[in-house]
Structure formats: C-alpha cells, structure tokens
mmCIF file of C-alpha atoms in Angstrom:
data_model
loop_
_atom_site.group_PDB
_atom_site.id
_atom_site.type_symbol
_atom_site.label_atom_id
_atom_site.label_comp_id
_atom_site.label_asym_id
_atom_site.label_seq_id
_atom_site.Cartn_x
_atom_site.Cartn_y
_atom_site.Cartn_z
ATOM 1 C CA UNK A 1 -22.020 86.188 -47.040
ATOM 2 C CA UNK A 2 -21.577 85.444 -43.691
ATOM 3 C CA UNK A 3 -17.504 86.119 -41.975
ATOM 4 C CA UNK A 4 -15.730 82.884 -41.899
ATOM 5 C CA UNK A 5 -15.598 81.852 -38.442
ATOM 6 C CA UNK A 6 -11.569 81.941 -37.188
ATOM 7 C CA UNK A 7 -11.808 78.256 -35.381
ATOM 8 C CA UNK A 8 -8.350 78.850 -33.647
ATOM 9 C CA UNK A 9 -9.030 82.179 -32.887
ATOM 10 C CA UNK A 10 -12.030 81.035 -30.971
ATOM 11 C CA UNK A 11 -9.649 78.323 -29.397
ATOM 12 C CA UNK A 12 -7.504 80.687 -28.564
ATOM 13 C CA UNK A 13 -9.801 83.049 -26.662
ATOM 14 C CA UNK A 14 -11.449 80.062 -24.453
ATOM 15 C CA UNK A 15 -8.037 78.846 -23.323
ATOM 16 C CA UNK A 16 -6.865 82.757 -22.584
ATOM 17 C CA UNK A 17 -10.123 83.022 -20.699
ATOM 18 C CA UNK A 18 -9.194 79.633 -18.744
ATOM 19 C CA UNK A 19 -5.468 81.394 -18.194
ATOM 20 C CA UNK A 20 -6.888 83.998 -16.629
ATOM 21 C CA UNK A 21 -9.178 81.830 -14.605
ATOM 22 C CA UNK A 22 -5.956 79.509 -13.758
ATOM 23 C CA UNK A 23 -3.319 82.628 -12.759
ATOM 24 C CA UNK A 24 -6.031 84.511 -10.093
ATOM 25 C CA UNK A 25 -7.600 81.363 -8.344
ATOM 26 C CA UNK A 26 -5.818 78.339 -9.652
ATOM 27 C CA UNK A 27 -7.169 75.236 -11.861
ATOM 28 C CA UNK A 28 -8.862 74.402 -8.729
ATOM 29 C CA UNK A 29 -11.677 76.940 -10.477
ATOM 30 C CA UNK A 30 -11.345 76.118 -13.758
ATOM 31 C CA UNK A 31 -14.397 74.489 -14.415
ATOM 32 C CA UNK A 32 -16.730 74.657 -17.900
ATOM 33 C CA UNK A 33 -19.375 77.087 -16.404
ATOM 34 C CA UNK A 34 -16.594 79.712 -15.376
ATOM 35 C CA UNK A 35 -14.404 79.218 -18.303
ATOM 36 C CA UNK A 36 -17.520 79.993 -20.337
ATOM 37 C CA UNK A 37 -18.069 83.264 -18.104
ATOM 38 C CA UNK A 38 -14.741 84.606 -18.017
ATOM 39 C CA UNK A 39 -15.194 83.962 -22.066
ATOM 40 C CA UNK A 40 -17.978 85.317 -22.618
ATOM 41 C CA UNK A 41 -19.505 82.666 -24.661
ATOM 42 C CA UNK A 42 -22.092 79.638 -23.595
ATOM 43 C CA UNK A 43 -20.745 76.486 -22.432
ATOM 44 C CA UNK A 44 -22.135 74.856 -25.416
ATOM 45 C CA UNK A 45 -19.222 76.895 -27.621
ATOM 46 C CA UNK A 46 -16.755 75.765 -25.386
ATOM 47 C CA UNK A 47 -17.767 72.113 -25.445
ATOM 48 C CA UNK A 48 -18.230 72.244 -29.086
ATOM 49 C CA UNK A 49 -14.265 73.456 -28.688
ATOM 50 C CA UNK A 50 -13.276 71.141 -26.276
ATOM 51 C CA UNK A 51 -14.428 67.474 -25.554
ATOM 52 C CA UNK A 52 -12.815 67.271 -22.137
ATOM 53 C CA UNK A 53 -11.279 69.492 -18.999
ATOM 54 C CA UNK A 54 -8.215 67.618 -20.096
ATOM 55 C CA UNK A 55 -8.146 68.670 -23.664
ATOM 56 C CA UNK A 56 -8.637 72.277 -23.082
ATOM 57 C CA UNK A 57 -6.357 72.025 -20.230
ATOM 58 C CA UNK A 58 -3.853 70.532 -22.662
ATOM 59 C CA UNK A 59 -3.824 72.962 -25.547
ATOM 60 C CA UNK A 60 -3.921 75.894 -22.960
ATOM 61 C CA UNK A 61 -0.532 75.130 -21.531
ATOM 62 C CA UNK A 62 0.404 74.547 -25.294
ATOM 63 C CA UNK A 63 -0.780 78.284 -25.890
ATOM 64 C CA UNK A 64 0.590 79.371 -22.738
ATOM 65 C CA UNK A 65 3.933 78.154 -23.416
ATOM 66 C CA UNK A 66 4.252 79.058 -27.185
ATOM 67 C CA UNK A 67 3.213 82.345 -27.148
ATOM 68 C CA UNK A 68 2.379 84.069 -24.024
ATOM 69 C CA UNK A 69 4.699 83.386 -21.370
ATOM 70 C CA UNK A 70 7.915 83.345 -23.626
ATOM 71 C CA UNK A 71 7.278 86.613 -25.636
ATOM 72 C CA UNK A 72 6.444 88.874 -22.419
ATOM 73 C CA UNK A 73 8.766 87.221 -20.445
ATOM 74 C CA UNK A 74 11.709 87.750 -23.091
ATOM 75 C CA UNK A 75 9.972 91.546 -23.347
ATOM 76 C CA UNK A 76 10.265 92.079 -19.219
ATOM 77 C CA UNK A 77 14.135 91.138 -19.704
ATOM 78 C CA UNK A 78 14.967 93.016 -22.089
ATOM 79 C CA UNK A 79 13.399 96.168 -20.868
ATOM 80 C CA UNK A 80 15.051 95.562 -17.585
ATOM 81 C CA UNK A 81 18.517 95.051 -19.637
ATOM 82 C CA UNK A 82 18.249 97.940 -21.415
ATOM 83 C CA UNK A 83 21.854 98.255 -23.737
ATOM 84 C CA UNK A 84 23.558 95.902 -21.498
ATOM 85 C CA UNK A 85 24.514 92.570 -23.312
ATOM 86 C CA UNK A 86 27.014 90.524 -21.090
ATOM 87 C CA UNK A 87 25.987 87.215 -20.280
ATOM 88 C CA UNK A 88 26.514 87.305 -16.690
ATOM 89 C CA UNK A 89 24.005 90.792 -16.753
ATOM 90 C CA UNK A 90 21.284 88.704 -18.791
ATOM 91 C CA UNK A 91 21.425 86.107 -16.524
ATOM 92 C CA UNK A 92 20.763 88.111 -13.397
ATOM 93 C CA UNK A 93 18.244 90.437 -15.349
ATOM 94 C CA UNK A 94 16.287 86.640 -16.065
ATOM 95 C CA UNK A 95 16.640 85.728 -12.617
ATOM 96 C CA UNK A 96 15.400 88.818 -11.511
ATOM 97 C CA UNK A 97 12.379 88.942 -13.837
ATOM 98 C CA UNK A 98 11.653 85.390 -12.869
ATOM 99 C CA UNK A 99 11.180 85.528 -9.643
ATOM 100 C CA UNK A 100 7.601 87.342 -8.675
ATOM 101 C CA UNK A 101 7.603 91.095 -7.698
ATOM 102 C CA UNK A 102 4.725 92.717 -10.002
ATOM 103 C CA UNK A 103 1.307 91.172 -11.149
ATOM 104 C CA UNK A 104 2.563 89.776 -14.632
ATOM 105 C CA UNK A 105 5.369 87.793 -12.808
ATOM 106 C CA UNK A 106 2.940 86.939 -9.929
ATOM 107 C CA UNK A 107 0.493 85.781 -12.194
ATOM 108 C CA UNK A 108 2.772 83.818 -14.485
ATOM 109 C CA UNK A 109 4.286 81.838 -11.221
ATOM 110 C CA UNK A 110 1.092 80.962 -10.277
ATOM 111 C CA UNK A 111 0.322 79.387 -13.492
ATOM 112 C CA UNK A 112 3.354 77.659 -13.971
ATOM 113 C CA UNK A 113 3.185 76.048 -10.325
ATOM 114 C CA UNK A 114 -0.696 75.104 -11.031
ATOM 115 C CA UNK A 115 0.481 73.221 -14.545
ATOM 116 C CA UNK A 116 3.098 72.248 -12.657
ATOM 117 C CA UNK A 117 1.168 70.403 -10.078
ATOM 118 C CA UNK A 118 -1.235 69.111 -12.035
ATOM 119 C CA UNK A 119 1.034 67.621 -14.597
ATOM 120 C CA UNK A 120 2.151 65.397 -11.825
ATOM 121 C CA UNK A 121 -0.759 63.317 -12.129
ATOM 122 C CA UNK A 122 -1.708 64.247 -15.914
ATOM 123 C CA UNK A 123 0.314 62.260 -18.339
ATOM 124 C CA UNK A 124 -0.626 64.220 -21.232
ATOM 125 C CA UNK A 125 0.047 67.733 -19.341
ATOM 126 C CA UNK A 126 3.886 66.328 -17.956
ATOM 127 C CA UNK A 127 4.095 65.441 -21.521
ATOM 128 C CA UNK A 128 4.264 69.281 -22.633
ATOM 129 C CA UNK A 129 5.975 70.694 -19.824
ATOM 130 C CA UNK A 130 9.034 68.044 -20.096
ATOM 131 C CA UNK A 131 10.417 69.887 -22.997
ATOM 132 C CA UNK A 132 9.589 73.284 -22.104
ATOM 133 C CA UNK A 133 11.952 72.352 -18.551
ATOM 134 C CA UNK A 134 14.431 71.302 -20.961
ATOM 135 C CA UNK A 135 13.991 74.287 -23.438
ATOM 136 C CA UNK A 136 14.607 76.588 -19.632
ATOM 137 C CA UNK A 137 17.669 74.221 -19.026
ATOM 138 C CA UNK A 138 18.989 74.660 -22.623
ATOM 139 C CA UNK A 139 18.423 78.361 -22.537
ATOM 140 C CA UNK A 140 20.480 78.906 -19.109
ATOM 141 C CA UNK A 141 22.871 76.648 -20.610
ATOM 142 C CA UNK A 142 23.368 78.726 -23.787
ATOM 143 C CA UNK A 143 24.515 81.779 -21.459
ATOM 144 C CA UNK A 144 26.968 80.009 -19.405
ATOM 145 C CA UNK A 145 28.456 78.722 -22.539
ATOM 146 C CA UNK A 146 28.482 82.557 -24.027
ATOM 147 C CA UNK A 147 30.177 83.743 -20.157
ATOM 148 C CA UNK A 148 32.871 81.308 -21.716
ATOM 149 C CA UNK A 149 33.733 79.404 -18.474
ATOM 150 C CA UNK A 150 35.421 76.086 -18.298
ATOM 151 C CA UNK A 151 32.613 74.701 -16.230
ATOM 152 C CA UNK A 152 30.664 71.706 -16.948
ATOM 153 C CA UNK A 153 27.436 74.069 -18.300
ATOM 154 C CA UNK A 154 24.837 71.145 -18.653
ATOM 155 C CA UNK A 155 25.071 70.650 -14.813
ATOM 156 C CA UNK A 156 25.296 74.127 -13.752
ATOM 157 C CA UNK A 157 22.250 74.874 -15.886
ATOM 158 C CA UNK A 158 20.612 72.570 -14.402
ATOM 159 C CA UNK A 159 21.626 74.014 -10.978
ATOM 160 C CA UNK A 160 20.778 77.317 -12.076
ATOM 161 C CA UNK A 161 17.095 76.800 -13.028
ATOM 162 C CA UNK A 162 16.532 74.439 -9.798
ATOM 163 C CA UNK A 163 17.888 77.445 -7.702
ATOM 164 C CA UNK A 164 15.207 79.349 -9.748
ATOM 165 C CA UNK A 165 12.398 77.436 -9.628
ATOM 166 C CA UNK A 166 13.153 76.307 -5.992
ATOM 167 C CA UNK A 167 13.502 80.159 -4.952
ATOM 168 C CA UNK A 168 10.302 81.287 -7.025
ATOM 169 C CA UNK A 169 7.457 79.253 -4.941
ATOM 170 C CA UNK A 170 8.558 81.070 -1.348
ATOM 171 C CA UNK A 171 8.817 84.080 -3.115
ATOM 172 C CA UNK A 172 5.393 83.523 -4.600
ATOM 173 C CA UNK A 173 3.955 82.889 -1.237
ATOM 174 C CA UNK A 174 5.479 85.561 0.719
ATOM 175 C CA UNK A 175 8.170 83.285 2.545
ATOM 176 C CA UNK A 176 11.348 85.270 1.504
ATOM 177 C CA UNK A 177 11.519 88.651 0.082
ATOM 178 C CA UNK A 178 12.282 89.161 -3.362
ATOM 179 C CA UNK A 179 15.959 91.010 -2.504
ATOM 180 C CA UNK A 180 16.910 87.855 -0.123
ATOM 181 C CA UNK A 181 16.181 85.685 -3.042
ATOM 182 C CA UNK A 182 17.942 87.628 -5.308
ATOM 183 C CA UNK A 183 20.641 87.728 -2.880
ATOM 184 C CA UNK A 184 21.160 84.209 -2.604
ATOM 185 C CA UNK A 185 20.955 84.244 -6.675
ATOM 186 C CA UNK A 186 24.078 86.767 -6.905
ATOM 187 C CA UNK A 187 25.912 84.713 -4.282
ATOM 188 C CA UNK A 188 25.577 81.515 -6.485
ATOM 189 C CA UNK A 189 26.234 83.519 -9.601
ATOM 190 C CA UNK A 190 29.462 84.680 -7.784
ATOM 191 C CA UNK A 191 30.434 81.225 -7.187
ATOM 192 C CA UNK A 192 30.366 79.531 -10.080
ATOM 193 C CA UNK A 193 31.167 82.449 -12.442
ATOM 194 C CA UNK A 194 34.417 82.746 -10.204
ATOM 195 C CA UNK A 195 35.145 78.934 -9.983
ATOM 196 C CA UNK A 196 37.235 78.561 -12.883
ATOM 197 C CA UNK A 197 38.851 82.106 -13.234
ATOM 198 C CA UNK B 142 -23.368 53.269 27.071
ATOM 199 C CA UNK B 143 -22.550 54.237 23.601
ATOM 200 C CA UNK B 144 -18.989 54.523 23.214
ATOM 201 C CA UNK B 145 -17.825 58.147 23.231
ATOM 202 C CA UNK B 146 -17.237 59.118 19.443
ATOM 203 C CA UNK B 147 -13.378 60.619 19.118
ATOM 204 C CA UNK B 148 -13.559 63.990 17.010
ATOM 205 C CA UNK B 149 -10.462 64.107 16.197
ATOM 206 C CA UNK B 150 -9.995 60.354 14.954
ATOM 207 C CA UNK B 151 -13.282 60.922 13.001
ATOM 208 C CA UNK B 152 -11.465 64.621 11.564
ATOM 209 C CA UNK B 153 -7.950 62.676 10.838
ATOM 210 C CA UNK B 154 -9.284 60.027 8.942
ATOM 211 C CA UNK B 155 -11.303 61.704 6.690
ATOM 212 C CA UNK B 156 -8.431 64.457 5.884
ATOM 213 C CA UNK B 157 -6.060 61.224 5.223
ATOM 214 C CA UNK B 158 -8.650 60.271 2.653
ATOM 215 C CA UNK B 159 -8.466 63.767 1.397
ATOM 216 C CA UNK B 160 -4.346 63.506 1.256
ATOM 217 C CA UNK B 161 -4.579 60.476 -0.220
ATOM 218 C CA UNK B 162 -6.751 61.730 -3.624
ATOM 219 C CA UNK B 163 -4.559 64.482 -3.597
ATOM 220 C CA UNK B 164 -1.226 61.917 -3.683
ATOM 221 C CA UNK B 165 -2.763 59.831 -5.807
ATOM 222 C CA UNK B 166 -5.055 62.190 -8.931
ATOM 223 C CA UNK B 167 -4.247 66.125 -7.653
ATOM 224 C CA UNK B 168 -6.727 68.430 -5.156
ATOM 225 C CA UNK B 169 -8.294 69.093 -8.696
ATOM 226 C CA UNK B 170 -9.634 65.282 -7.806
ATOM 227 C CA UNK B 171 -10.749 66.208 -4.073
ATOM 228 C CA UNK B 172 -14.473 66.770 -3.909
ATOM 229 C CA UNK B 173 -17.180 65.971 -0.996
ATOM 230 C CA UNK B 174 -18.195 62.957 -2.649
ATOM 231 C CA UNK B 175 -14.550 62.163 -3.381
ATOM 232 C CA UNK B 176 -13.785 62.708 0.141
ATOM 233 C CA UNK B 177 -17.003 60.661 1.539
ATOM 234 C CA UNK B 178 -16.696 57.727 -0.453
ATOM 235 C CA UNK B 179 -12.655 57.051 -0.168
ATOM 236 C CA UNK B 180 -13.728 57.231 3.932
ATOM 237 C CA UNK B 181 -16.441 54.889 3.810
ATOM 238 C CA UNK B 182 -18.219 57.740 5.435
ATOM 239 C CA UNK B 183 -21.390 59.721 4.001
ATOM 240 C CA UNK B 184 -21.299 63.007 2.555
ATOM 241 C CA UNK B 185 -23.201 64.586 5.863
ATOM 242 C CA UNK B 186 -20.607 63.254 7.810
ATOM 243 C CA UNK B 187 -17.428 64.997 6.089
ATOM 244 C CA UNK B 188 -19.826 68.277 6.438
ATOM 245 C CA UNK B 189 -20.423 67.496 9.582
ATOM 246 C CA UNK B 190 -16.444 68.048 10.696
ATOM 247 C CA UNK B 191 -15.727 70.621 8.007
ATOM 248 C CA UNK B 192 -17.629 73.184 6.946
ATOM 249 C CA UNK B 193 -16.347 74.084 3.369
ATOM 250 C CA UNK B 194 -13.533 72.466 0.993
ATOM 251 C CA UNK B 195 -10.875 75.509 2.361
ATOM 252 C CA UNK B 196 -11.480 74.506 5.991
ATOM 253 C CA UNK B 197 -11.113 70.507 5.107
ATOM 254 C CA UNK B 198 -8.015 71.504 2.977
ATOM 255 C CA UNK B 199 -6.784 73.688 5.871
ATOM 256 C CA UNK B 200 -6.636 70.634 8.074
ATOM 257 C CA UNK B 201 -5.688 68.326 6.113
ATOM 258 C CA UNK B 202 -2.414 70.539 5.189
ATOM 259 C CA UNK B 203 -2.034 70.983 9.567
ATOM 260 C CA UNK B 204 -2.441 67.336 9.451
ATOM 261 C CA UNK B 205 0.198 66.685 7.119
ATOM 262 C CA UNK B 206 2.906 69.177 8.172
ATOM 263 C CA UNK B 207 2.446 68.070 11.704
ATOM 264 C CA UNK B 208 2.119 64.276 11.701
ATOM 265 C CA UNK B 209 2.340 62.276 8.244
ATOM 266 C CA UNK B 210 4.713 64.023 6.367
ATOM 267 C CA UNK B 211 7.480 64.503 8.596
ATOM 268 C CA UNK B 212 7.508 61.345 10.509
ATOM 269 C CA UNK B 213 7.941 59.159 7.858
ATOM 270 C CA UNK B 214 10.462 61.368 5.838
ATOM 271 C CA UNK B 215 12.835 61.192 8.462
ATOM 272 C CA UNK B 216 12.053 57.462 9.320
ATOM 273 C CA UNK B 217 12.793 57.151 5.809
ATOM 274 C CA UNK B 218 16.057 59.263 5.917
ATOM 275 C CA UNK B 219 17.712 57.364 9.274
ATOM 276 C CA UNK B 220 17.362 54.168 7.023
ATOM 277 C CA UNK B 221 19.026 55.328 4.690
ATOM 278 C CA UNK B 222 22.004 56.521 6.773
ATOM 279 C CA UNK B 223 22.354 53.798 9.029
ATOM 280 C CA UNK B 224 25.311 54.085 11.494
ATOM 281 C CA UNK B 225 26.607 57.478 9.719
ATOM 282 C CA UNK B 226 26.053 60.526 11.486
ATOM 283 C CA UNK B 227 28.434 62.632 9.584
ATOM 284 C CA UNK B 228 26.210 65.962 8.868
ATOM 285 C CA UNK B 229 27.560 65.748 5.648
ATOM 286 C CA UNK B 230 26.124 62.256 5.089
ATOM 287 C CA UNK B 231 23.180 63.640 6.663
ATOM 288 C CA UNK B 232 22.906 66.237 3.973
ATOM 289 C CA UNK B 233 23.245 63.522 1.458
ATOM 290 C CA UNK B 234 20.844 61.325 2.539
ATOM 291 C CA UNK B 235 18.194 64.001 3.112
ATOM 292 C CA UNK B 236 18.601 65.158 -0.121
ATOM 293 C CA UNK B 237 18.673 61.835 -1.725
ATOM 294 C CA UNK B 238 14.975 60.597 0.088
ATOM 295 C CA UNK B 239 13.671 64.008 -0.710
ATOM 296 C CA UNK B 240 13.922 63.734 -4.268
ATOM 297 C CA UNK B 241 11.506 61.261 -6.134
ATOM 298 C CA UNK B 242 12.414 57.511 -6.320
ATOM 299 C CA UNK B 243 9.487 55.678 -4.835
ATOM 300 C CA UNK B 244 5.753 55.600 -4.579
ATOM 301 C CA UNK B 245 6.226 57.047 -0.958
ATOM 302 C CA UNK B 246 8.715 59.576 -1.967
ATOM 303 C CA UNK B 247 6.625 60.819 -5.223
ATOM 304 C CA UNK B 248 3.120 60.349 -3.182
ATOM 305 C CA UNK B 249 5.301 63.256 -0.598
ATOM 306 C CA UNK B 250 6.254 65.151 -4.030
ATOM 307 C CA UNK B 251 2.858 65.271 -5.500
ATOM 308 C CA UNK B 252 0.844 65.958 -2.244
ATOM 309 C CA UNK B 253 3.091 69.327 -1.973
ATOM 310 C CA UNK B 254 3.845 70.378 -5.187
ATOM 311 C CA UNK B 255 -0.459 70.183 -4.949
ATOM 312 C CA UNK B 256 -0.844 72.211 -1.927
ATOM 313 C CA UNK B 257 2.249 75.152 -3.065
ATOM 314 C CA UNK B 258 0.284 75.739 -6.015
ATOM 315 C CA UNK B 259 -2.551 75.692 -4.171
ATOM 316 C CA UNK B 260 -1.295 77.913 -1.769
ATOM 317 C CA UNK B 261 -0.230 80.672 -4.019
ATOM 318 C CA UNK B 262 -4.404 81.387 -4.234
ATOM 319 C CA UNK B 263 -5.287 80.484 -1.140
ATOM 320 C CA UNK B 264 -4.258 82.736 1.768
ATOM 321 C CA UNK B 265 -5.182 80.533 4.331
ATOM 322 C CA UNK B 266 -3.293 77.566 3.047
ATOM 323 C CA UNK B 267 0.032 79.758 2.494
ATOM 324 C CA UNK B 268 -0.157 81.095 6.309
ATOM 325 C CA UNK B 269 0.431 77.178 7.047
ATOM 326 C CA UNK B 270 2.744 76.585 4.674
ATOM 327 C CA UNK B 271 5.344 79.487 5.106
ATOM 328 C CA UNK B 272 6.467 78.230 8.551
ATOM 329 C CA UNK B 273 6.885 74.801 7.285
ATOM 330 C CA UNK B 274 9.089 76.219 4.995
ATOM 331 C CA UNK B 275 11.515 78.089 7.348
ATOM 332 C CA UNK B 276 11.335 75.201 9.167
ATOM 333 C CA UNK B 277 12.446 73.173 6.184
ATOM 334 C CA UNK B 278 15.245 75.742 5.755
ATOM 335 C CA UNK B 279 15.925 75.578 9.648
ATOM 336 C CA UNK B 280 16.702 71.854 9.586
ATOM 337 C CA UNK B 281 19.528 72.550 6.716
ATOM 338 C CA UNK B 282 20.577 75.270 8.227
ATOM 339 C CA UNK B 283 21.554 73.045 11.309
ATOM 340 C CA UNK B 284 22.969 70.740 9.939
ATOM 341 C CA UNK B 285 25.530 73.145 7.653
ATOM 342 C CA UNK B 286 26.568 74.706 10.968
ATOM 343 C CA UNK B 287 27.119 71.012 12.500
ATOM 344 C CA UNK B 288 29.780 71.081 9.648
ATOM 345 C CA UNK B 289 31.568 73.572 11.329
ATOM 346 C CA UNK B 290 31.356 75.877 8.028
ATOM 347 C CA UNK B 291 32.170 79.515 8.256
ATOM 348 C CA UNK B 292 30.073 80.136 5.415
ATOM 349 C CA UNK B 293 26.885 82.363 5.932
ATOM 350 C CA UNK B 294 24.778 79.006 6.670
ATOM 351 C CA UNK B 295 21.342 81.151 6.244
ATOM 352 C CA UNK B 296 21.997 82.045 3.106
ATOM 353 C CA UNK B 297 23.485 78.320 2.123
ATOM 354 C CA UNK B 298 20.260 76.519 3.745
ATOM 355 C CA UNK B 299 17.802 79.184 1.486
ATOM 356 C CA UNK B 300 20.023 78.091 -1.760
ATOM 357 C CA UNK B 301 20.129 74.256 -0.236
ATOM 358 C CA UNK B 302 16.402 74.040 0.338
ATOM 359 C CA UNK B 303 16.118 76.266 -3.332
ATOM 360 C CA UNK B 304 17.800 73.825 -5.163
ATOM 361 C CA UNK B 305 15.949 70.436 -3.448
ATOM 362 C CA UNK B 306 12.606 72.404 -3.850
ATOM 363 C CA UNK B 307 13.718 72.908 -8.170
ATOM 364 C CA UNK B 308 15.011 69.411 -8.537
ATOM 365 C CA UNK B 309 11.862 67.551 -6.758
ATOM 366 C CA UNK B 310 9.567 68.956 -9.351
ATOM 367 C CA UNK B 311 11.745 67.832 -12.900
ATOM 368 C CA UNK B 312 12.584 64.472 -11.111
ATOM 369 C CA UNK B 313 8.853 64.001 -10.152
ATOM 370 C CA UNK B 314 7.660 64.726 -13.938
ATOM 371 C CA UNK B 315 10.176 62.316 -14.974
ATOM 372 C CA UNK B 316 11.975 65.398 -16.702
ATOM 373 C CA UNK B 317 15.349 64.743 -14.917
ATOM 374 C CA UNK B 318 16.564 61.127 -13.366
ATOM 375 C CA UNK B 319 16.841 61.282 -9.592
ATOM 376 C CA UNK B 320 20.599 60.250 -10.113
ATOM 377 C CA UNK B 321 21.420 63.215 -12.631
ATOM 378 C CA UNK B 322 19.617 65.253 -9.844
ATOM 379 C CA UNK B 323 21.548 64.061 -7.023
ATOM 380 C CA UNK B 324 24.840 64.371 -8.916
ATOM 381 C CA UNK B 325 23.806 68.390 -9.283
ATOM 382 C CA UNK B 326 23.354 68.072 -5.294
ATOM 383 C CA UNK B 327 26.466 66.355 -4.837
ATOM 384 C CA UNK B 328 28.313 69.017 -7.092
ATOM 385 C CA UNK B 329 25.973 71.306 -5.052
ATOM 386 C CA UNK B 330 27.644 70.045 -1.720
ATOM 387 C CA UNK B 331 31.163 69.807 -2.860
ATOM 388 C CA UNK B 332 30.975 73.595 -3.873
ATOM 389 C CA UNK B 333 29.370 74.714 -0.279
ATOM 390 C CA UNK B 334 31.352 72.198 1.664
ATOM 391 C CA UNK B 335 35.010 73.241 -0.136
ATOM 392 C CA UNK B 336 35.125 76.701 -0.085
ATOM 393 C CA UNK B 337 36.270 77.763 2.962
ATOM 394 C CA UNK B 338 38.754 74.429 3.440
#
C-alpha cells in the first residue's frame, strides 16, 4: 500500500526551501523555478501546492513566524542567559541576540526586513505581520512590567522594539557595529530602568 | 540638426519610472518591461542606459538619495514648521513628516523600507545606502547640539534616527497610528531633552 503522502509536510518543505531562498538573496529571487530547485521537487509539485507567488509567500511568513524564528530565537537567548533570570538581563540578552552578529541572526534580519518590505504593498502579507509586531510589543512589555517600574510599559515597549528594529537594519548592512548598537541599547536601558527609581 | 539627445534626462526618467513601481507595488514589481512601459520607452531603450536590473537599481537609489528624496522631505518639513526655528521644533517636525501620514510620506516609506531590504543582499546597493544613513544620523545629530545639550549627541542621534527608522515601518503597515508613534517620539524627546536641565 502505498505511504500516505504528508500534504503539510510537503507544504512545509517548499516554503523552508523559499526561506532559504528569501534569507541569502531576498524575495527579489524567489521565483517558482528556484523555489522548485532549492526544493528539490518540479515546479509542477509546487504549483499543485501553491496557486500563486502570493499564497506561498503568505503561508511561508505564517511558517516562519510560528515555528522557526520564535523557537531558535527564544533558544539563542536562553543559551546566551545561561542561569541568569532578571528581567533587566533578559532584556539585554534579547537585544543582543536580535541584533545581527552570526549567520542565524543575519539571516533572520534579512528575512524579516524582506517580509517587511514587501508587506508594505501586500495586504494579505501586512495582515500577518501586524500581530506578530504586536506579539514583539506585548512580549517587551511583559518584561518591563516583571522589572516592576512605575513607567507607563505600553509606551516604553513600544520604544523599546522601535529602538530595536530601527538599530537592526544598519547593523544588518554594516553601518554601525554591533557593540555601538548595543551601546546605545544599554544607554536607553539605563534611562528608563533608572527613571522612576 | 537633430537635437542633441540628453543622457542623463533620458537615465533620470526612466529610474523615476523605476522609483515609482517600487513606491507604488515593491522592487519585487520592477522588471524591464515594467520599467519600459511605465516610461513610454521600449525595452531596448532602458537596456540601452543600463545594462542589468543591479546597475538600473544602483542609479535609481543615487538618484533618489541625491535629488527626489531629500528635496521634497525637507520642503515638506519647513511647511510644517513655519516661522519656528526652535531645534526642538525642528526635531518635532522632522520626526512628525518622517513618519507615515500621506501618500507622499508612505510613497518615501515604502520606496526605502524596499531598497534596506534590498540592500541587505545586495552589496552594491548597501555601499550607497550606508552614507545616507550617517548622513541621516548627521542631520539629528546637529540639530541636538543646536540644543545646546551636554548629552553625548552621537550616541542620542544613533538612538533618535533608531527609533524614527522602528516607528516608520509599524506606522507604514498600519500596525501603529502615526499619533501613538509620535507621542513615543515626543516622550522620546522629553527624556533626551530633560536630562541634563
């Protein structure tokens, strides 16, 4: 009898492939012909996948931000935290891991600003990323809120991951070094940790 | 005598056709036939002046930094001020035409958010961008000095232009109102501005 074929897994692997694609030379190459290379398979299998460039663009950001980028991302910062717990350490050990200075932080910055881009003239793509900004905002939120300051946390979240993002596309292009970044992330850090002390 | 045919001219206005696909639908949208036909010019012609898609996206990029782009944004900003030449009104109003609010303003948004992304595979591209950057940086950095701070006013302008840079993108995607965004700048300012009072 023959195996079963796994329809998401199959999803899945197209939409890694296009990932890959997307992280080395940008959407810019994502086209059906190399997204059926980098696969593996024909471009028949991927179209019998995926109607349009849009669709498959949309459910890999959907992958990409449910599984991938969250789980290593969370794994970088914790390895880099080691047994420290305090809120203030976390949030330098995120900022840290966020901004590019190996190949799986490069490469994840280079996605993010290519969905990023894009989204701003796909509907359907701004539609997933909105909440995925907001699940950043909540998350930077939740530790300022744990550092148990008097501050109003929704805006300084909000700061915070602007500072971030805003910092991580020089960085990413080789405009200011990844210490003078993080320098200018202690210094704010300082500030508003000290503000209401 | 057949009038002389200006180069240039013919090179600038088929690069602002080229900015304006990528304002309008992305540089995923910008294609030789794309290019041609929003000219009114045939393909042969656009390879005529450039070469390959890099070289016509390295121009266009020159183009924008030097000419478009910056003219208008600070047209735009002196509008907006009016009489007031208070650097700290200066800061404001920057800040405020900077961030998303109008088709000009967005059109600005999208056109870079399209080339940093682009940039962060394209080596050629980020060589013209990273000066435009300090640049951006530079222009802050004046203008916190012209407020007679004694804070460290590099390291200020890097957080300043940070923070615009992480705003633009959530206000663009419609993530984050401009006027949440500009009260996080105006929290932003009160913070910088304060401190050493």
């Amino acid at each position: 009898m023959p195996r079963k074929v796994d329809h998401d897994e199959r999803r899945r692997h197209i939409v890694e492939a296009l990932l890959h694609i997307a992280g080395t030379d940008g959407l810019d190459a994502v086209s059906l012909r190399e997204v059926a290379q980098q696969a593996g398979v024909s471009m028949g299998a991927v179209q019998h996948y995926f109607a349009t460039k849009e669709e498959m663009l949309a459910y890999a950001l959907r992958h990409w931000l449910s599984l991938s980028v969250h789980a290593r991302f969370s794994g970088r910062v914790r390895v880099r935290l080691g047994a420290e717990t305090k809120p203030e350490a976390v949030l330098r050990a995120l900022a840290a891991e966020y901004l590019p200075h190996d190949e799986a932080s490069r490469f994840d910055a280079r996605v993010a600003a290519a969905f990023l881009s894009r989204a701003a003239v796909d509907p359907a793509l701004a539609q997933t990323l909105v909440p995925a900004i907001g699940g950043f905002v909540g998350t930077l939120k939740a530790l300022l809120d744990s550092t148990g300051t008097r501050l109003d946390t929704a805006t300084e979240a909000r700061r915070l991951a602007a500072l971030l993002d805003g910092l991580r596309t020089p960085v990413l292009l080789g405009a200011l070094p990844h210490d003078q970044a993080m320098a200018v992330v202690e210094q704010h850090l300082r500030d508003i940790l000290a503000r209401d002390r």
